Structures are given as C-alpha cells and as structure tokens.
Tab-separated table of C-alpha atoms in Angstrom:
chain	number	residue	atom	x	y	z
A	652	MET	CA	-130.467	90.078	30.842
A	653	SER	CA	-127.209	91.009	32.416
A	654	ILE	CA	-126.550	92.558	35.783
A	655	ASN	CA	-123.644	94.883	36.162
A	656	TRP	CA	-122.065	93.427	39.302
A	657	PHE	CA	-119.270	95.928	39.240
A	658	LYS	CA	-121.790	98.640	39.856
A	659	TYR	CA	-122.113	97.403	43.426
A	660	ALA	CA	-118.365	97.204	43.868
A	661	SER	CA	-118.338	100.971	44.206
A	662	PRO	CA	-119.097	102.397	47.644
A	663	VAL	CA	-121.551	104.963	46.228
A	664	SER	CA	-124.002	102.346	45.005
A	665	PHE	CA	-123.222	99.726	47.648
A	666	TYR	CA	-124.024	102.045	50.543
A	667	PRO	CA	-127.788	102.431	49.803
A	668	LEU	CA	-128.081	98.789	48.687
A	669	ALA	CA	-126.662	97.594	52.029
A	670	GLY	CA	-129.029	99.973	53.837
A	671	ARG	CA	-132.031	98.406	52.095
A	672	LEU	CA	-130.875	94.825	52.817
A	673	ILE	CA	-130.161	95.214	56.549
A	674	PRO	CA	-133.782	95.259	57.849
A	675	TRP	CA	-134.529	91.986	56.012
A	676	PHE	CA	-131.550	90.249	57.572
A	677	VAL	CA	-132.514	91.552	61.010
A	678	VAL	CA	-136.044	90.148	60.690
A	679	VAL	CA	-134.823	86.774	59.424
A	680	THR	CA	-132.242	86.603	62.243
A	681	VAL	CA	-134.782	87.265	64.988
A	682	VAL	CA	-137.288	84.742	63.588
A	683	LEU	CA	-134.638	82.034	63.142
A	684	LEU	CA	-133.195	82.616	66.624
A	685	PHE	CA	-136.635	82.136	68.149
A	686	ILE	CA	-137.270	78.937	66.192
A	687	GLY	CA	-133.774	77.598	66.793
A	688	LEU	CA	-133.785	78.277	70.530
A	689	TYR	CA	-137.307	76.852	70.869
A	690	LEU	CA	-136.340	73.644	69.073
A	691	GLY	CA	-133.028	73.427	70.894
A	692	PHE	CA	-134.287	73.989	74.410
A	693	PHE	CA	-137.880	72.742	74.372
A	694	VAL	CA	-138.156	70.126	71.616
A	695	ALA	CA	-134.749	68.442	71.250
A	696	PRO	CA	-134.411	65.416	73.572
A	697	THR	CA	-131.856	65.046	76.365
A	698	ASP	CA	-128.583	63.498	75.205
A	699	TYR	CA	-128.031	59.994	76.536
A	700	GLN	CA	-124.332	60.603	77.256
A	701	GLN	CA	-124.063	64.266	78.160
A	702	GLY	CA	-127.487	64.947	79.693
A	703	GLU	CA	-128.614	68.558	79.330
A	704	ALA	CA	-125.077	69.916	79.051
A	705	TYR	CA	-125.002	69.107	75.346
A	706	ARG	CA	-127.415	72.031	74.742
A	707	ILE	CA	-124.361	74.271	74.838
A	708	MET	CA	-123.827	72.850	71.362
A	709	PHE	CA	-126.626	75.067	69.960
A	710	VAL	CA	-124.502	78.150	70.526
A	711	HIS	CA	-121.026	76.599	70.559
A	712	VAL	CA	-121.042	74.905	67.152
A	713	PRO	CA	-122.576	77.815	65.184
A	714	ALA	CA	-120.154	80.267	66.877
A	715	ALA	CA	-117.182	78.032	66.062
A	716	TRP	CA	-118.316	77.633	62.445
A	717	MET	CA	-118.784	81.368	62.071
A	718	SER	CA	-115.335	82.051	63.544
A	719	MET	CA	-113.786	79.984	60.736
A	720	PHE	CA	-116.143	81.020	57.906
A	721	ILE	CA	-115.780	84.711	58.667
A	722	TYR	CA	-112.022	84.389	58.654
A	723	LEU	CA	-112.061	82.812	55.193
A	724	VAL	CA	-114.480	85.415	53.851
A	725	MET	CA	-112.369	88.170	55.423
A	726	ALA	CA	-109.161	86.772	53.914
A	727	ALA	CA	-110.888	86.465	50.510
A	728	TYR	CA	-112.016	90.102	50.594
A	729	ALA	CA	-108.604	91.230	51.788
A	730	GLY	CA	-107.023	89.261	48.937
A	731	LEU	CA	-109.410	90.787	46.379
A	732	GLY	CA	-108.537	94.221	47.698
A	733	LEU	CA	-104.854	93.394	47.383
A	734	ILE	CA	-105.128	92.148	43.789
A	735	PHE	CA	-107.684	94.506	42.257
A	736	ASN	CA	-107.078	97.432	44.575
A	737	THR	CA	-110.819	97.788	45.165
A	738	ARG	CA	-111.624	99.968	48.151
A	739	LEU	CA	-114.849	98.227	49.032
A	740	SER	CA	-113.237	94.772	49.407
A	741	SER	CA	-110.750	96.108	51.919
A	742	MET	CA	-113.541	97.846	53.817
A	743	MET	CA	-115.495	94.568	53.908
A	744	ALA	CA	-112.470	92.788	55.368
A	745	THR	CA	-112.151	95.503	58.014
A	746	ALA	CA	-115.835	95.273	58.866
A	747	LEU	CA	-115.804	91.471	59.194
A	748	ALA	CA	-112.905	91.265	61.645
A	749	PRO	CA	-114.607	92.386	64.907
A	750	THR	CA	-117.567	90.054	64.400
A	751	GLY	CA	-115.192	87.193	63.600
A	752	ALA	CA	-113.196	87.904	66.721
A	753	MET	CA	-116.385	87.955	68.774
A	754	PHE	CA	-117.499	84.558	67.510
A	755	THR	CA	-114.019	83.140	68.098
A	756	PHE	CA	-114.142	84.370	71.683
A	757	LEU	CA	-117.629	82.865	72.064
A	758	ALA	CA	-116.464	79.530	70.659
A	759	LEU	CA	-113.656	79.466	73.234
A	760	TRP	CA	-115.888	80.665	76.058
A	761	THR	CA	-118.740	78.243	75.456
A	762	GLY	CA	-116.165	75.544	74.806
A	763	ALA	CA	-114.593	76.123	78.219
A	764	LEU	CA	-118.030	75.970	79.851
A	765	TRP	CA	-118.702	72.721	78.012
A	766	GLY	CA	-115.271	71.255	78.659
A	767	LYS	CA	-115.402	71.714	82.415
A	768	PRO	CA	-118.362	69.382	83.104
A	769	MET	CA	-117.471	66.908	80.318
A	770	TRP	CA	-113.684	66.673	80.506
A	771	GLY	CA	-113.097	68.110	83.947
A	772	ALA	CA	-110.994	70.978	82.604
A	773	TRP	CA	-111.785	74.502	81.408
A	774	TRP	CA	-108.886	74.427	79.019
A	775	VAL	CA	-106.433	71.915	77.590
A	776	TRP	CA	-103.563	72.673	75.200
A	777	ASP	CA	-104.736	70.324	72.468
A	778	ALA	CA	-104.750	70.951	68.744
A	779	ARG	CA	-108.363	72.084	68.328
A	780	LEU	CA	-108.368	74.514	71.215
A	781	THR	CA	-104.898	75.882	70.582
A	782	SER	CA	-105.523	76.522	66.880
A	783	GLU	CA	-108.820	78.241	67.710
A	784	LEU	CA	-106.950	80.450	70.192
A	785	ILE	CA	-104.456	81.284	67.437
A	786	LEU	CA	-107.432	82.266	65.279
A	787	LEU	CA	-108.459	84.785	67.930
A	788	PHE	CA	-104.927	86.228	67.923
A	789	LEU	CA	-105.000	86.461	64.124
A	790	TYR	CA	-108.206	88.490	64.273
A	791	LEU	CA	-106.790	90.736	66.967
A	792	GLY	CA	-103.534	91.102	65.017
A	793	PHE	CA	-105.458	92.012	61.871
A	794	MET	CA	-107.419	94.703	63.712
A	795	SER	CA	-104.473	96.180	65.609
A	796	LEU	CA	-102.342	96.263	62.484
A	797	GLN	CA	-105.018	98.290	60.735
A	798	ALA	CA	-105.353	100.569	63.726
A	799	ALA	CA	-101.575	101.077	63.871
A	800	ILE	CA	-101.128	102.303	60.265
A	801	ASP	CA	-102.533	105.722	59.512
A	802	ASP	CA	-102.714	105.520	55.733
A	803	PRO	CA	-105.794	103.346	55.011
A	804	ARG	CA	-104.384	101.958	51.758
A	805	ARG	CA	-101.148	100.832	53.366
A	806	ALA	CA	-103.066	99.480	56.340
A	807	ALA	CA	-105.279	97.475	53.979
A	808	ARG	CA	-102.309	96.017	52.140
A	809	ALA	CA	-100.336	95.050	55.236
A	810	SER	CA	-103.307	93.510	57.003
A	811	ALA	CA	-104.362	91.666	53.811
A	812	LEU	CA	-101.027	89.861	53.832
A	813	LEU	CA	-101.514	88.915	57.466
A	814	ALA	CA	-105.059	87.671	56.749
A	815	LEU	CA	-103.927	85.563	53.765
A	816	VAL	CA	-101.014	83.974	55.562
A	817	GLY	CA	-103.207	83.301	58.628
A	818	ALA	CA	-105.800	81.517	56.459
A	819	VAL	CA	-103.606	78.405	56.656
A	820	ASN	CA	-104.799	78.098	60.237
A	821	VAL	CA	-108.456	77.518	59.311
A	822	PRO	CA	-108.089	74.045	57.736
A	823	ILE	CA	-105.805	73.175	60.653
A	824	ILE	CA	-108.611	74.008	63.088
A	825	TYR	CA	-111.177	72.147	61.034
A	826	PHE	CA	-109.219	68.940	60.549
A	827	SER	CA	-107.364	69.020	63.876
A	828	VAL	CA	-109.787	66.518	65.390
A	829	LYS	CA	-108.917	64.050	62.639
A	830	TRP	CA	-105.189	64.651	62.417
A	831	TRP	CA	-104.284	64.585	66.075
A	832	ASN	CA	-105.418	62.784	69.179
A	833	THR	CA	-107.603	65.192	71.019
A	834	LEU	CA	-110.088	65.490	73.828
A	835	HIS	CA	-112.389	67.419	71.568
A	836	GLN	CA	-115.179	65.375	70.018
A	837	GLY	CA	-115.234	64.850	66.250
A	838	ALA	CA	-117.033	67.008	63.706
A	839	SER	CA	-120.727	67.498	64.444
A	840	ILE	CA	-121.586	67.298	60.781
A	841	SER	CA	-119.610	65.334	58.229
A	842	PHE	CA	-120.239	64.921	54.556
A	843	ASP	CA	-119.408	61.230	54.261
A	844	LYS	CA	-121.567	59.607	56.913
A	845	ALA	CA	-125.105	59.785	58.256
A	846	PRO	CA	-125.686	62.306	61.064
A	847	SER	CA	-124.953	60.822	64.460
A	848	MET	CA	-127.507	62.873	66.370
A	849	ALA	CA	-131.279	63.108	66.621
A	850	THR	CA	-132.953	64.964	63.762
A	851	THR	CA	-134.393	67.687	66.016
A	852	MET	CA	-130.958	68.384	67.470
A	853	LEU	CA	-129.493	68.633	64.004
A	854	VAL	CA	-132.272	70.845	62.689
A	855	ALA	CA	-132.083	73.156	65.718
A	856	MET	CA	-128.327	73.489	65.327
A	857	LEU	CA	-128.525	74.210	61.601
A	858	ILE	CA	-131.224	76.835	62.167
A	859	MET	CA	-129.028	78.480	64.792
A	860	ALA	CA	-126.116	78.414	62.342
A	861	VAL	CA	-128.169	80.126	59.639
A	862	ALA	CA	-129.349	82.696	62.214
A	863	PHE	CA	-125.718	83.434	63.123
A	864	TRP	CA	-124.987	83.897	59.425
A	865	THR	CA	-127.796	86.365	58.854
A	866	TYR	CA	-126.834	88.147	62.093
A	867	THR	CA	-123.282	88.496	60.805
A	868	ILE	CA	-124.460	89.832	57.435
A	869	ALA	CA	-126.686	92.436	59.087
A	870	VAL	CA	-124.016	93.657	61.537
A	871	VAL	CA	-121.216	93.637	59.008
A	872	LEU	CA	-123.250	95.542	56.396
A	873	GLN	CA	-124.016	98.226	58.932
A	874	ARG	CA	-120.365	98.396	59.989
A	875	VAL	CA	-119.138	98.601	56.412
A	876	ARG	CA	-121.540	101.490	55.891
A	877	CYS	CA	-119.806	103.310	58.761
A	878	GLU	CA	-116.463	102.421	57.202
A	879	ILE	CA	-117.595	103.829	53.837
A	880	LEU	CA	-118.842	107.086	55.384
A	881	GLU	CA	-115.637	107.534	57.323
A	882	ARG	CA	-113.258	106.950	54.431
A	883	GLU	CA	-115.309	108.784	51.824
A	884	ARG	CA	-116.293	111.694	54.070
A	885	HIS	CA	-114.741	114.257	51.710
A	886	SER	CA	-116.546	113.002	48.644
A	887	ASP	CA	-119.509	114.890	47.213
A	888	TRP	CA	-122.009	112.091	47.684
A	889	VAL	CA	-121.322	111.710	51.421
A	890	ILE	CA	-121.585	115.468	51.935
A	891	ALA	CA	-124.873	115.441	50.019
A	892	LEU	CA	-126.082	112.490	52.074
A	893	VAL	CA	-125.315	114.209	55.378
A	894	GLN	CA	-127.071	117.312	54.098
A	895	GLU	CA	-130.136	115.327	53.194
A	896	LYS	CA	-130.214	113.486	56.546
A	897	GLN	CA	-130.446	116.677	58.499
A	898	ALA	CA	-133.114	118.284	56.367
B	1212	MET	CA	-139.849	75.566	85.256
B	1213	GLN	CA	-137.320	74.975	88.036
B	1214	ASP	CA	-136.134	71.919	86.149
B	1215	PHE	CA	-135.728	73.895	82.988
B	1216	PHE	CA	-133.333	76.369	84.590
B	1217	ALA	CA	-131.476	73.637	86.468
B	1218	MET	CA	-130.643	71.881	83.173
B	1219	GLY	CA	-130.083	68.603	84.983
B	1220	GLY	CA	-127.404	70.142	87.189
B	1221	TYR	CA	-125.593	71.798	84.285
B	1222	GLY	CA	-127.475	75.091	84.600
B	1223	PHE	CA	-124.353	77.154	85.319
B	1224	TYR	CA	-122.572	75.870	82.210
B	1225	VAL	CA	-125.533	75.990	79.841
B	1226	TRP	CA	-126.803	79.430	80.902
B	1227	GLY	CA	-123.283	80.750	81.205
B	1228	SER	CA	-122.790	79.876	77.538
B	1229	VAL	CA	-126.147	81.067	76.263
B	1230	GLY	CA	-126.087	84.208	78.458
B	1231	VAL	CA	-122.688	85.488	77.346
B	1232	THR	CA	-123.482	84.673	73.704
B	1233	ALA	CA	-126.756	86.575	73.916
B	1234	ALA	CA	-125.117	89.500	75.728
B	1235	LEU	CA	-122.396	89.902	73.092
B	1236	MET	CA	-124.813	89.475	70.192
B	1237	ILE	CA	-126.939	92.259	71.647
B	1238	LEU	CA	-123.995	94.477	72.572
B	1239	GLU	CA	-122.316	94.339	69.154
B	1240	PRO	CA	-125.230	95.821	67.132
B	1241	VAL	CA	-125.675	98.479	69.813
B	1242	LEU	CA	-122.011	99.470	69.515
B	1243	VAL	CA	-122.228	99.597	65.703
B	1244	ARG	CA	-125.364	101.737	65.961
B	1245	ARG	CA	-123.603	104.124	68.365
B	1246	ARG	CA	-120.626	104.374	66.067
B	1247	ARG	CA	-122.906	105.276	63.179
B	1248	GLN	CA	-124.743	107.945	65.142
B	1249	SER	CA	-121.622	109.624	66.447
B	1250	LEU	CA	-120.095	109.440	62.994
B	1251	LEU	CA	-123.081	111.144	61.375
B	1252	GLN	CA	-123.014	113.785	64.093
B	1253	ARG	CA	-119.339	114.442	63.506
B	1254	LEU	CA	-119.829	114.714	59.768
B	1255	ARG	CA	-122.640	117.190	60.259
B	1256	ARG	CA	-120.584	119.303	62.622
B	1257	SER	CA	-117.554	119.417	60.365
B	1258	ARG	CA	-119.787	120.374	57.463
B	1259	ASP	CA	-121.287	123.221	59.484
B	1260	ARG	CA	-117.778	124.389	60.420
B	1261	VAL	CA	-116.713	124.421	56.763
B	1262	ARG	CA	-119.815	126.407	55.889
B	1263	MET	CA	-119.296	128.972	58.651
B	1264	ARG	CA	-115.698	129.445	57.691
B	1265	SER	CA	-116.517	130.079	54.065
B	1266	HIS	CA	-119.102	132.633	55.150
B	1267	LYS	CA	-116.587	134.338	57.371
B	1268	LYS	CA	-114.072	134.438	54.582
B	1269	GLN	CA	-116.495	136.116	52.257
B	1270	ASP	CA	-117.421	138.693	54.898
B	1271	THR	CA	-114.016	139.849	56.064
B	1272	MET	CA	-111.356	138.496	53.728
B	1273	GLU	CA	-108.845	139.269	56.466
B	1274	ASN	CA	-108.089	135.780	57.679
B	1275	THR	CA	-104.425	135.053	57.615
B	1276	PRO	CA	-103.545	131.634	56.202
B	1277	ALA	CA	-101.953	130.644	59.520
B	1278	LYS	CA	-105.191	131.222	61.329
B	1279	VAL	CA	-107.189	129.176	58.857
B	1280	GLU	CA	-104.682	126.370	59.216
B	1281	HIS	CA	-105.097	126.424	62.952
B	1282	GLU	CA	-108.863	126.225	62.670
B	1283	THR	CA	-108.841	123.143	60.521
B	1284	GLN	CA	-106.718	121.353	63.045
B	1285	THR	CA	-109.040	121.862	65.981
C-alpha cells in the first residue's frame, strides 16, 4: 500500500485535511494541559534549592524548547519552499513564525521572572539569554520582511534566506550553557546522564512540553488555512468553498 | 489555599509567569479565529460584488472600462 504524500502538498487537499485534524489537537492539548498543570502544581514536590519558584520551569522550559523547535521547523519549511518552489511549504513557514515569536517572548518573560528571585537580576547579558533575544529578533525580522514585500513569492524567497541563515543561532542557544560560563543553569534534560530531578517533576514538564507541541500544531494549522484562503482566493475551489459556506 | 497562591513567597514570580503564558496562549487562538472570520466575510463580500457587477453588465452594457476599473479598486 502506498500513500501519495504529494497529494497533501497541494493546498486544495491540505486545507480540508488540516480542518479535520485541528479539533483532535485541541482536545489533546486541553487534556494534557490539565494533567501537566495538576502534576506540576499539586503533585510535584518542592525543590530543595529553589523552593516553590522552580515551578516556573513547567512553563519556562516547554516555551523555550518550542521557541527553538519552531524555528528549526520554520527554517526547514522555508528551505523546502526555496528548493522545490512549493507554495504550501512557504505558507507553513509564514504560519509558524508568530507562534514561534510568542514562545520566544514567553521564554524570555518567564526567564526574567525566574531570574529575579534566583539570581537577583531580571536580565543579564550572558550567552543563553542574549542568543534567545536574538532568536526573537530573527522571528520579528522574518515576519516584517514578509510584510514588507508585496509579491508573496519574492517575500517567501527573501525570508527563507533569512530563516536559513538565522538557523545557526539555534544550536548556539542550545549549547550556550556548555560552551560559555553562564548564570543560566544547565540543560534540564540531557541524553547522556540520568535525570537530575524528581520523576514527577520530569513527567509534568514533559507533559507540558507535549501540550505546547499539540497547541502549536492546532494554532499553526488554523493559521495556515487562513494563509491558503488568502493567497488562493481567486482560485475556483476557494470560490466554491465560500459559496458552500454561506448556503 | 492561601499557601498555594503564596508559593512560598514566590507567588508574584510564579503566577506572573503562568498568568502571562496562559493569557497569550488564549489570546493567540482567539486572534487566529478572528482573522479567519473576517477573511471569510471579506471573501463573501467580494464574491457578491463580482456577481452584482456581472449582472449589471448584462443588463446595461454601457459601463465604460474606466468605471469598471474604478470599481475594482474600491
């Protein structure tokens, strides 16, 4: 049995598929958020070093992960659009950017609120924080570049270049705590040693991370549907769809 | 209950983080939803305009090209 994946690379067939998937992702997100917040705030024990303040971790770490993951996914889609000239990939990149920027802002915001009680400073110009701030500027640059160019194909190409060049920043953020001396604590999860936190903390954080993923998928699919409608508004299938919706 | 909201003296920091995160993660889907609704409305309106214009054309056949051009711009 073979599935024709390219079928879903065309906006016409992707639009209804995305529409069918969204409700499932919404349900999963809500359920996981409830479980994750319950475990994080009612079950997980108090940290012996940081007291209750460590609970910021349950939103900070998933938001920071998403800020980096989304950037890589966005750059990958932008790159695909650049190479194969596929419209849908560029639209996906466009749809991912605002959510990525939001999570980057949240990582910085919750980080500041965590840094103040733990380090005594809202902000320090160290490698981790500075590279994360640059990530926010990359997202904003990507979005404003697209907004500044009228022709969508040229906008997609120019911003794809920006996204690909900016992708260098992501490994810098991720490894910054290893490469440089920093105030920021080390990675919460590493692949080469046993987890350094209580199991319930870890489970709660991972559940929150998955919830942020499914949230992102749901929001981005809905946004890419808007993007498709906008760019394909003169095509027969969109006109037929609008017709049908009103009937 | 009081203890829970106090968060061992870190209430401001913990709830400031969770609160803003929750607010943005509620706001974003609302904004996307609004964008979709206004977009669909706009598409419907422009379709109706196209339809009306084609009816008008068939009725009178007097429209100068300049006038039609002007209509599409508005």
